[in-house]
Amino acid sequence: QSALTQPPSASGSPGQSVTISCTGTSSDIGDYNYVSWYQQHPGKAPKLMIYEVTKRPSGVPDRFSGSKSGNTASLTVSGLQAEDEADYYCISYAAGTHVALGGGTKVTVL
Amino acid sequence: EVLLVESGGALVQPGGSLRLSCAASGFTLSDYWMTWVRQAPGKGLEWVANIKGDGSDTGYADSVKGRFSISRDNAKNSLYLQMNSLSAEDTAVYYCARNDDYYKLSYWGQGTLVTVSS
């Protein structure tokens, strides 16, 4: 199964913005608008934050936004809050294997 | 309210078998693909297997193909993962998730821990 590339860590001060990248190929992110992002706090299950690149499920704050350019998707958290400190994972639909997952990014609120 | 509750995790010896269950409520199970995802201690998420709503189509990660089998009983609102020939590399928390469309994993269970060790 394909692997998407995420930076291992990212950080920002409260109130600032942080952007996490998720780089794939023309067989996954580049060819499909089916990228989703998940937030995971320690010891908890992942939670869907963004789907279909830019859409937010009900209940997810609008501080979370998604975008895509070419083979790279991004998650931006604006107005960072302490509770945003967590691990974030991207997942994309992919040709052939049908799914590609990122290795995760640990976001630290300084 | 959508709820997914996994069970069946345990300590098992290498080479052993285990069957995980995922009890679903709050939605019509047969309307959805379901997915198992696992997470080894301190590691990232790994997709394990998928099954179509009516059970007619399944998919597996290369790492578990031939050893794991995903199934479902929609009448019992349950999803299963039969795991055989377990090795230490299978040690992980196993999550079941509702797969709405193209890996939009909208709901997740709390996970069940599988430890493979002698």
PDB file of C-alpha atoms in Angstrom:
ATOM      1  CA  GLN A   1       0.000   0.000   0.000  1.00  0.00           C
ATOM      2  CA  SER A   2       1.226   3.462  -0.855  1.00  0.00           C
ATOM      3  CA  ALA A   3       2.700   5.775   1.706  1.00  0.00           C
ATOM      4  CA  LEU A   4       2.160   9.503   1.869  1.00  0.00           C
ATOM      5  CA  THR A   5       4.909  11.756   3.227  1.00  0.00           C
ATOM      6  CA  GLN A   6       4.222  13.997   6.202  1.00  0.00           C
ATOM      7  CA  PRO A   7       6.710  15.987   8.277  1.00  0.00           C
ATOM      8  CA  PRO A   8       7.233  14.284  11.634  1.00  0.00           C
ATOM      9  CA  SER A   9       6.580  17.442  13.604  1.00  0.00           C
ATOM     10  CA  ALA A  10       5.200  20.972  13.421  1.00  0.00           C
ATOM     11  CA  SER A  11       4.672  23.632  16.028  1.00  0.00           C
ATOM     12  CA  GLY A  12       3.227  27.051  16.665  1.00  0.00           C
ATOM     13  CA  SER A  13       2.336  29.413  19.468  1.00  0.00           C
ATOM     14  CA  PRO A  14      -1.246  29.889  20.636  1.00  0.00           C
ATOM     15  CA  GLY A  15      -3.157  32.021  18.167  1.00  0.00           C
ATOM     16  CA  GLN A  16      -0.741  31.340  15.331  1.00  0.00           C
ATOM     17  CA  SER A  17      -1.298  29.087  12.320  1.00  0.00           C
ATOM     18  CA  VAL A  18       0.391  25.819  11.469  1.00  0.00           C
ATOM     19  CA  THR A  19       0.259  24.005   8.145  1.00  0.00           C
ATOM     20  CA  ILE A  20       0.956  20.302   7.690  1.00  0.00           C
ATOM     21  CA  SER A  21       1.808  18.906   4.279  1.00  0.00           C
ATOM     22  CA  CYS A  22       0.997  15.478   2.907  1.00  0.00           C
ATOM     23  CA  THR A  23       2.825  14.557  -0.285  1.00  0.00           C
ATOM     24  CA  GLY A  24       1.798  11.716  -2.525  1.00  0.00           C
ATOM     25  CA  THR A  25       1.908  10.958  -6.241  1.00  0.00           C
ATOM     26  CA  SER A  26      -0.176  11.306  -9.373  1.00  0.00           C
ATOM     27  CA  SER A  27      -1.740   7.935  -8.493  1.00  0.00           C
ATOM     28  CA  ASP A  28      -3.266   9.132  -5.250  1.00  0.00           C
ATOM     29  CA  ILE A  29      -3.464  12.755  -4.120  1.00  0.00           C
ATOM     30  CA  GLY A  30      -2.712  14.094  -7.571  1.00  0.00           C
ATOM     31  CA  ASP A  31      -5.512  12.152  -9.229  1.00  0.00           C
ATOM     32  CA  TYR A  32      -8.306  12.140  -6.650  1.00  0.00           C
ATOM     33  CA  ASN A  33     -10.044  14.680  -4.462  1.00  0.00           C
ATOM     34  CA  TYR A  34     -10.446  12.099  -1.702  1.00  0.00           C
ATOM     35  CA  VAL A  35      -7.984  13.276   0.900  1.00  0.00           C
ATOM     36  CA  SER A  36      -9.022  13.150   4.532  1.00  0.00           C
ATOM     37  CA  TRP A  37      -7.302  14.302   7.695  1.00  0.00           C
ATOM     38  CA  TYR A  38      -7.531  12.834  11.193  1.00  0.00           C
ATOM     39  CA  GLN A  39      -6.639  14.171  14.618  1.00  0.00           C
ATOM     40  CA  GLN A  40      -5.501  11.779  17.316  1.00  0.00           C
ATOM     41  CA  HIS A  41      -4.885  12.653  20.935  1.00  0.00           C
ATOM     42  CA  PRO A  42      -2.758  10.265  23.031  1.00  0.00           C
ATOM     43  CA  GLY A  43      -4.622   7.124  23.949  1.00  0.00           C
ATOM     44  CA  LYS A  44      -7.651   8.087  21.875  1.00  0.00           C
ATOM     45  CA  ALA A  45      -9.103   6.994  18.564  1.00  0.00           C
ATOM     46  CA  PRO A  46      -8.514   9.145  15.478  1.00  0.00           C
ATOM     47  CA  LYS A  47     -11.167  11.738  14.657  1.00  0.00           C
ATOM     48  CA  LEU A  48     -12.128  12.883  11.162  1.00  0.00           C
ATOM     49  CA  MET A  49     -11.316  16.577  10.710  1.00  0.00           C
ATOM     50  CA  ILE A  50     -11.354  17.121   6.940  1.00  0.00           C
ATOM     51  CA  TYR A  51     -12.658  15.018   4.045  1.00  0.00           C
ATOM     52  CA  GLU A  52     -12.659  15.371   0.254  1.00  0.00           C
ATOM     53  CA  VAL A  53      -9.697  17.749   0.577  1.00  0.00           C
ATOM     54  CA  THR A  54     -11.581  20.772   1.915  1.00  0.00           C
ATOM     55  CA  LYS A  55     -14.809  19.700   3.633  1.00  0.00           C
ATOM     56  CA  ARG A  56     -15.326  19.827   7.374  1.00  0.00           C
ATOM     57  CA  PRO A  57     -17.691  17.459   9.204  1.00  0.00           C
ATOM     58  CA  SER A  58     -20.223  19.134  11.440  1.00  0.00           C
ATOM     59  CA  GLY A  59     -18.757  19.979  14.806  1.00  0.00           C
ATOM     60  CA  VAL A  60     -15.200  20.535  13.569  1.00  0.00           C
ATOM     61  CA  PRO A  61     -14.132  24.138  14.180  1.00  0.00           C
ATOM     62  CA  ASP A  62     -13.625  26.300  11.107  1.00  0.00           C
ATOM     63  CA  ARG A  63     -10.076  26.905  12.333  1.00  0.00           C
ATOM     64  CA  PHE A  64      -9.296  23.676  10.504  1.00  0.00           C
ATOM     65  CA  SER A  65      -9.033  23.891   6.737  1.00  0.00           C
ATOM     66  CA  GLY A  66      -7.720  21.723   3.937  1.00  0.00           C
ATOM     67  CA  SER A  67      -6.314  22.343   0.489  1.00  0.00           C
ATOM     68  CA  LYS A  68      -4.502  20.597  -2.329  1.00  0.00           C
ATOM     69  CA  SER A  69      -2.007  21.542  -5.010  1.00  0.00           C
ATOM     70  CA  GLY A  70      -0.762  18.928  -7.412  1.00  0.00           C
ATOM     71  CA  ASN A  71       0.384  15.874  -5.483  1.00  0.00           C
ATOM     72  CA  THR A  72       0.418  17.627  -2.107  1.00  0.00           C
ATOM     73  CA  ALA A  73      -2.462  18.144   0.293  1.00  0.00           C
ATOM     74  CA  SER A  74      -2.267  20.440   3.295  1.00  0.00           C
ATOM     75  CA  LEU A  75      -4.050  20.891   6.604  1.00  0.00           C
ATOM     76  CA  THR A  76      -3.983  24.327   8.191  1.00  0.00           C
ATOM     77  CA  VAL A  77      -4.915  24.984  11.784  1.00  0.00           C
ATOM     78  CA  SER A  78      -5.504  28.677  12.366  1.00  0.00           C
ATOM     79  CA  GLY A  79      -5.715  30.355  15.754  1.00  0.00           C
ATOM     80  CA  LEU A  80      -3.897  27.469  17.444  1.00  0.00           C
ATOM     81  CA  GLN A  81      -5.301  26.373  20.776  1.00  0.00           C
ATOM     82  CA  ALA A  82      -3.846  24.107  23.416  1.00  0.00           C
ATOM     83  CA  GLU A  83      -6.322  21.346  22.573  1.00  0.00           C
ATOM     84  CA  ASP A  84      -5.030  21.249  18.989  1.00  0.00           C
ATOM     85  CA  GLU A  85      -1.847  19.587  20.239  1.00  0.00           C
ATOM     86  CA  ALA A  86      -2.148  16.098  18.779  1.00  0.00           C
ATOM     87  CA  ASP A  87      -0.998  13.789  16.012  1.00  0.00           C
ATOM     88  CA  TYR A  88      -2.464  14.374  12.562  1.00  0.00           C
ATOM     89  CA  TYR A  89      -2.717  11.824   9.761  1.00  0.00           C
ATOM     90  CA  CYS A  90      -3.658  12.149   6.107  1.00  0.00           C
ATOM     91  CA  ILE A  91      -5.310   9.413   4.047  1.00  0.00           C
ATOM     92  CA  SER A  92      -5.941   9.407   0.311  1.00  0.00           C
ATOM     93  CA  TYR A  93      -7.815   7.161  -2.043  1.00  0.00           C
ATOM     94  CA  ALA A  94      -5.318   5.648  -4.456  1.00  0.00           C
ATOM     95  CA  ALA A  95      -5.372   3.846  -7.763  1.00  0.00           C
ATOM     96  CA  GLY A  96      -4.653   0.145  -7.540  1.00  0.00           C
ATOM     97  CA  THR A  97      -4.044  -0.168  -3.815  1.00  0.00           C
ATOM     98  CA  HIS A  98      -7.097   2.016  -3.116  1.00  0.00           C
ATOM     99  CA  VAL A  99      -5.605   3.628  -0.031  1.00  0.00           C
ATOM    100  CA  ALA A 100      -2.506   5.551   0.971  1.00  0.00           C
ATOM    101  CA  LEU A 101      -1.730   6.744   4.490  1.00  0.00           C
ATOM    102  CA  GLY A 102       0.666   9.334   5.836  1.00  0.00           C
ATOM    103  CA  GLY A 103       3.078   8.591   8.641  1.00  0.00           C
ATOM    104  CA  GLY A 104       1.643  11.259  10.914  1.00  0.00           C
ATOM    105  CA  THR A 105       2.674  14.700  12.148  1.00  0.00           C
ATOM    106  CA  LYS A 106       2.949  15.654  15.791  1.00  0.00           C
ATOM    107  CA  VAL A 107       1.708  19.189  16.330  1.00  0.00           C
ATOM    108  CA  THR A 108       3.032  20.960  19.394  1.00  0.00           C
ATOM    109  CA  VAL A 109       1.508  24.147  20.765  1.00  0.00           C
ATOM    110  CA  LEU A 110       4.397  26.098  22.226  1.00  0.00           C
TER     111      LEU A 110
ATOM    112  CA  GLU B   1     -25.774   8.100  17.891  1.00  0.00           C
ATOM    113  CA  VAL B   2     -23.249   6.090  15.897  1.00  0.00           C
ATOM    114  CA  LEU B   3     -21.229   3.782  18.092  1.00  0.00           C
ATOM    115  CA  LEU B   4     -18.515   1.244  17.269  1.00  0.00           C
ATOM    116  CA  VAL B   5     -17.201  -1.002  20.018  1.00  0.00           C
ATOM    117  CA  GLU B   6     -14.319  -3.383  19.418  1.00  0.00           C
ATOM    118  CA  SER B   7     -13.622  -6.439  21.527  1.00  0.00           C
ATOM    119  CA  GLY B   8     -11.528  -9.589  21.497  1.00  0.00           C
ATOM    120  CA  GLY B   9      -8.066  -8.152  21.947  1.00  0.00           C
ATOM    121  CA  ALA B  10      -5.764 -10.252  24.104  1.00  0.00           C
ATOM    122  CA  LEU B  11      -2.255 -11.514  24.726  1.00  0.00           C
ATOM    123  CA  VAL B  12      -1.533 -14.328  22.288  1.00  0.00           C
ATOM    124  CA  GLN B  13       1.543 -16.396  21.539  1.00  0.00           C
ATOM    125  CA  PRO B  14       3.379 -16.143  18.212  1.00  0.00           C
ATOM    126  CA  GLY B  15       1.723 -18.383  15.661  1.00  0.00           C
ATOM    127  CA  GLY B  16      -1.595 -18.137  17.438  1.00  0.00           C
ATOM    128  CA  SER B  17      -4.973 -16.925  16.297  1.00  0.00           C
ATOM    129  CA  LEU B  18      -7.459 -14.341  17.494  1.00  0.00           C
ATOM    130  CA  ARG B  19     -10.848 -13.074  16.366  1.00  0.00           C
ATOM    131  CA  LEU B  20     -11.734  -9.436  16.865  1.00  0.00           C
ATOM    132  CA  SER B  21     -15.297  -8.164  16.847  1.00  0.00           C
ATOM    133  CA  CYS B  22     -16.752  -4.723  16.276  1.00  0.00           C
ATOM    134  CA  ALA B  23     -20.317  -4.080  17.407  1.00  0.00           C
ATOM    135  CA  ALA B  24     -22.039  -1.332  15.455  1.00  0.00           C
ATOM    136  CA  SER B  25     -25.085   0.692  16.463  1.00  0.00           C
ATOM    137  CA  GLY B  26     -26.855   3.885  15.474  1.00  0.00           C
ATOM    138  CA  PHE B  27     -26.776   3.222  11.723  1.00  0.00           C
ATOM    139  CA  THR B  28     -27.601   0.538   9.172  1.00  0.00           C
ATOM    140  CA  LEU B  29     -24.423  -1.495   8.955  1.00  0.00           C
ATOM    141  CA  SER B  30     -25.209  -2.976   5.543  1.00  0.00           C
ATOM    142  CA  ASP B  31     -25.184   0.487   3.958  1.00  0.00           C
ATOM    143  CA  TYR B  32     -21.466   0.973   4.554  1.00  0.00           C
ATOM    144  CA  TRP B  33     -18.041  -0.358   3.760  1.00  0.00           C
ATOM    145  CA  MET B  34     -16.176  -1.036   6.987  1.00  0.00           C
ATOM    146  CA  THR B  35     -12.465  -0.828   7.628  1.00  0.00           C
ATOM    147  CA  TRP B  36      -9.952  -2.153  10.150  1.00  0.00           C
ATOM    148  CA  VAL B  37      -6.970   0.086  10.919  1.00  0.00           C
ATOM    149  CA  ARG B  38      -4.208  -0.773  13.370  1.00  0.00           C
ATOM    150  CA  GLN B  39      -1.588   1.187  15.253  1.00  0.00           C
ATOM    151  CA  ALA B  40       1.533  -0.424  16.672  1.00  0.00           C
ATOM    152  CA  PRO B  41       2.789   1.062  19.946  1.00  0.00           C
ATOM    153  CA  GLY B  42       4.277   4.498  19.290  1.00  0.00           C
ATOM    154  CA  LYS B  43       3.740   4.175  15.536  1.00  0.00           C
ATOM    155  CA  GLY B  44       1.390   5.562  12.903  1.00  0.00           C
ATOM    156  CA  LEU B  45      -1.847   4.238  11.482  1.00  0.00           C
ATOM    157  CA  GLU B  46      -1.825   1.244   9.154  1.00  0.00           C
ATOM    158  CA  TRP B  47      -4.781   0.164   7.014  1.00  0.00           C
ATOM    159  CA  VAL B  48      -5.512  -3.537   7.514  1.00  0.00           C
ATOM    160  CA  ALA B  49      -8.646  -4.549   5.614  1.00  0.00           C
ATOM    161  CA  ASN B  50     -11.950  -3.429   4.077  1.00  0.00           C
ATOM    162  CA  ILE B  51     -15.272  -5.086   3.432  1.00  0.00           C
ATOM    163  CA  LYS B  52     -18.182  -3.935   1.309  1.00  0.00           C
ATOM    164  CA  GLY B  53     -21.619  -3.431   2.852  1.00  0.00           C
ATOM    165  CA  ASP B  54     -23.005  -6.735   1.617  1.00  0.00           C
ATOM    166  CA  GLY B  55     -19.757  -8.593   2.225  1.00  0.00           C
ATOM    167  CA  SER B  56     -19.218  -9.278  -1.491  1.00  0.00           C
ATOM    168  CA  ASP B  57     -15.870  -7.499  -1.773  1.00  0.00           C
ATOM    169  CA  THR B  58     -12.877  -7.375   0.522  1.00  0.00           C
ATOM    170  CA  GLY B  59      -9.359  -5.956   0.456  1.00  0.00           C
ATOM    171  CA  TYR B  60      -6.259  -6.544   2.551  1.00  0.00           C
ATOM    172  CA  ALA B  61      -2.938  -4.912   3.224  1.00  0.00           C
ATOM    173  CA  ASP B  62      -0.003  -6.905   1.869  1.00  0.00           C
ATOM    174  CA  SER B  63       1.271  -7.335   5.435  1.00  0.00           C
ATOM    175  CA  VAL B  64      -1.780  -9.391   6.457  1.00  0.00           C
ATOM    176  CA  LYS B  65      -2.932 -10.947   3.178  1.00  0.00           C
ATOM    177  CA  GLY B  66      -3.369 -14.704   3.524  1.00  0.00           C
ATOM    178  CA  ARG B  67      -3.327 -14.545   7.337  1.00  0.00           C
ATOM    179  CA  PHE B  68      -6.236 -12.227   8.205  1.00  0.00           C
ATOM    180  CA  SER B  69      -9.853 -12.492   7.111  1.00  0.00           C
ATOM    181  CA  ILE B  70     -12.469  -9.761   7.408  1.00  0.00           C
ATOM    182  CA  SER B  71     -16.154 -10.626   7.579  1.00  0.00           C
ATOM    183  CA  ARG B  72     -19.439  -9.203   8.750  1.00  0.00           C
ATOM    184  CA  ASP B  73     -22.866 -10.242   9.974  1.00  0.00           C
ATOM    185  CA  ASN B  74     -25.214  -7.385   9.201  1.00  0.00           C
ATOM    186  CA  ALA B  75     -28.090  -9.110  10.965  1.00  0.00           C
ATOM    187  CA  LYS B  76     -26.022  -9.047  14.158  1.00  0.00           C
ATOM    188  CA  ASN B  77     -24.664  -5.553  13.456  1.00  0.00           C
ATOM    189  CA  SER B  78     -21.167  -6.910  13.725  1.00  0.00           C
ATOM    190  CA  LEU B  79     -17.836  -6.775  11.926  1.00  0.00           C
ATOM    191  CA  TYR B  80     -15.068  -9.308  12.477  1.00  0.00           C
ATOM    192  CA  LEU B  81     -11.366  -9.760  11.891  1.00  0.00           C
ATOM    193  CA  GLN B  82      -9.993 -13.289  12.057  1.00  0.00           C
ATOM    194  CA  MET B  83      -6.242 -13.165  12.595  1.00  0.00           C
ATOM    195  CA  ASN B  84      -4.085 -16.261  12.105  1.00  0.00           C
ATOM    196  CA  SER B  85      -0.347 -16.948  12.210  1.00  0.00           C
ATOM    197  CA  LEU B  86       0.205 -13.947  14.414  1.00  0.00           C
ATOM    198  CA  SER B  87       3.669 -12.516  14.918  1.00  0.00           C
ATOM    199  CA  ALA B  88       5.150  -9.792  17.087  1.00  0.00           C
ATOM    200  CA  GLU B  89       4.734  -7.366  14.173  1.00  0.00           C
ATOM    201  CA  ASP B  90       0.954  -7.692  14.553  1.00  0.00           C
ATOM    202  CA  THR B  91       1.059  -6.204  18.050  1.00  0.00           C
ATOM    203  CA  ALA B  92      -1.120  -3.114  17.861  1.00  0.00           C
ATOM    204  CA  VAL B  93      -4.332  -1.421  18.818  1.00  0.00           C
ATOM    205  CA  TYR B  94      -6.930  -2.438  16.251  1.00  0.00           C
ATOM    206  CA  TYR B  95      -9.659   0.032  15.331  1.00  0.00           C
ATOM    207  CA  CYS B  96     -12.788  -0.556  13.298  1.00  0.00           C
ATOM    208  CA  ALA B  97     -14.086   2.417  11.346  1.00  0.00           C
ATOM    209  CA  ARG B  98     -17.071   3.224   9.183  1.00  0.00           C
ATOM    210  CA  ASN B  99     -15.870   3.943   5.655  1.00  0.00           C
ATOM    211  CA  ASP B 100     -18.399   6.381   4.207  1.00  0.00           C
ATOM    212  CA  ASP B 101     -16.845   7.011   0.813  1.00  0.00           C
ATOM    213  CA  TYR B 102     -13.328   6.604  -0.507  1.00  0.00           C
ATOM    214  CA  TYR B 103     -11.763   6.360   2.946  1.00  0.00           C
ATOM    215  CA  LYS B 104     -13.797   9.057   4.622  1.00  0.00           C
ATOM    216  CA  LEU B 105     -13.545   7.248   7.966  1.00  0.00           C
ATOM    217  CA  SER B 106     -16.287   9.109   9.777  1.00  0.00           C
ATOM    218  CA  TYR B 107     -16.581   7.041  12.922  1.00  0.00           C
ATOM    219  CA  TRP B 108     -14.047   4.979  14.833  1.00  0.00           C
ATOM    220  CA  GLY B 109     -14.254   2.603  17.730  1.00  0.00           C
ATOM    221  CA  GLN B 110     -12.118   3.014  20.832  1.00  0.00           C
ATOM    222  CA  GLY B 111      -9.769   0.230  19.750  1.00  0.00           C
ATOM    223  CA  THR B 112      -8.788  -3.144  21.160  1.00  0.00           C
ATOM    224  CA  LEU B 113      -5.208  -4.129  22.004  1.00  0.00           C
ATOM    225  CA  VAL B 114      -3.623  -7.226  20.516  1.00  0.00           C
ATOM    226  CA  THR B 115      -0.287  -8.252  21.994  1.00  0.00           C
ATOM    227  CA  VAL B 116       1.673 -11.070  20.381  1.00  0.00           C
ATOM    228  CA  SER B 117       4.345 -12.329  22.710  1.00  0.00           C
ATOM    229  CA  SER B 118       5.628 -15.537  24.249  1.00  0.00           C
TER     230      SER B 118
END
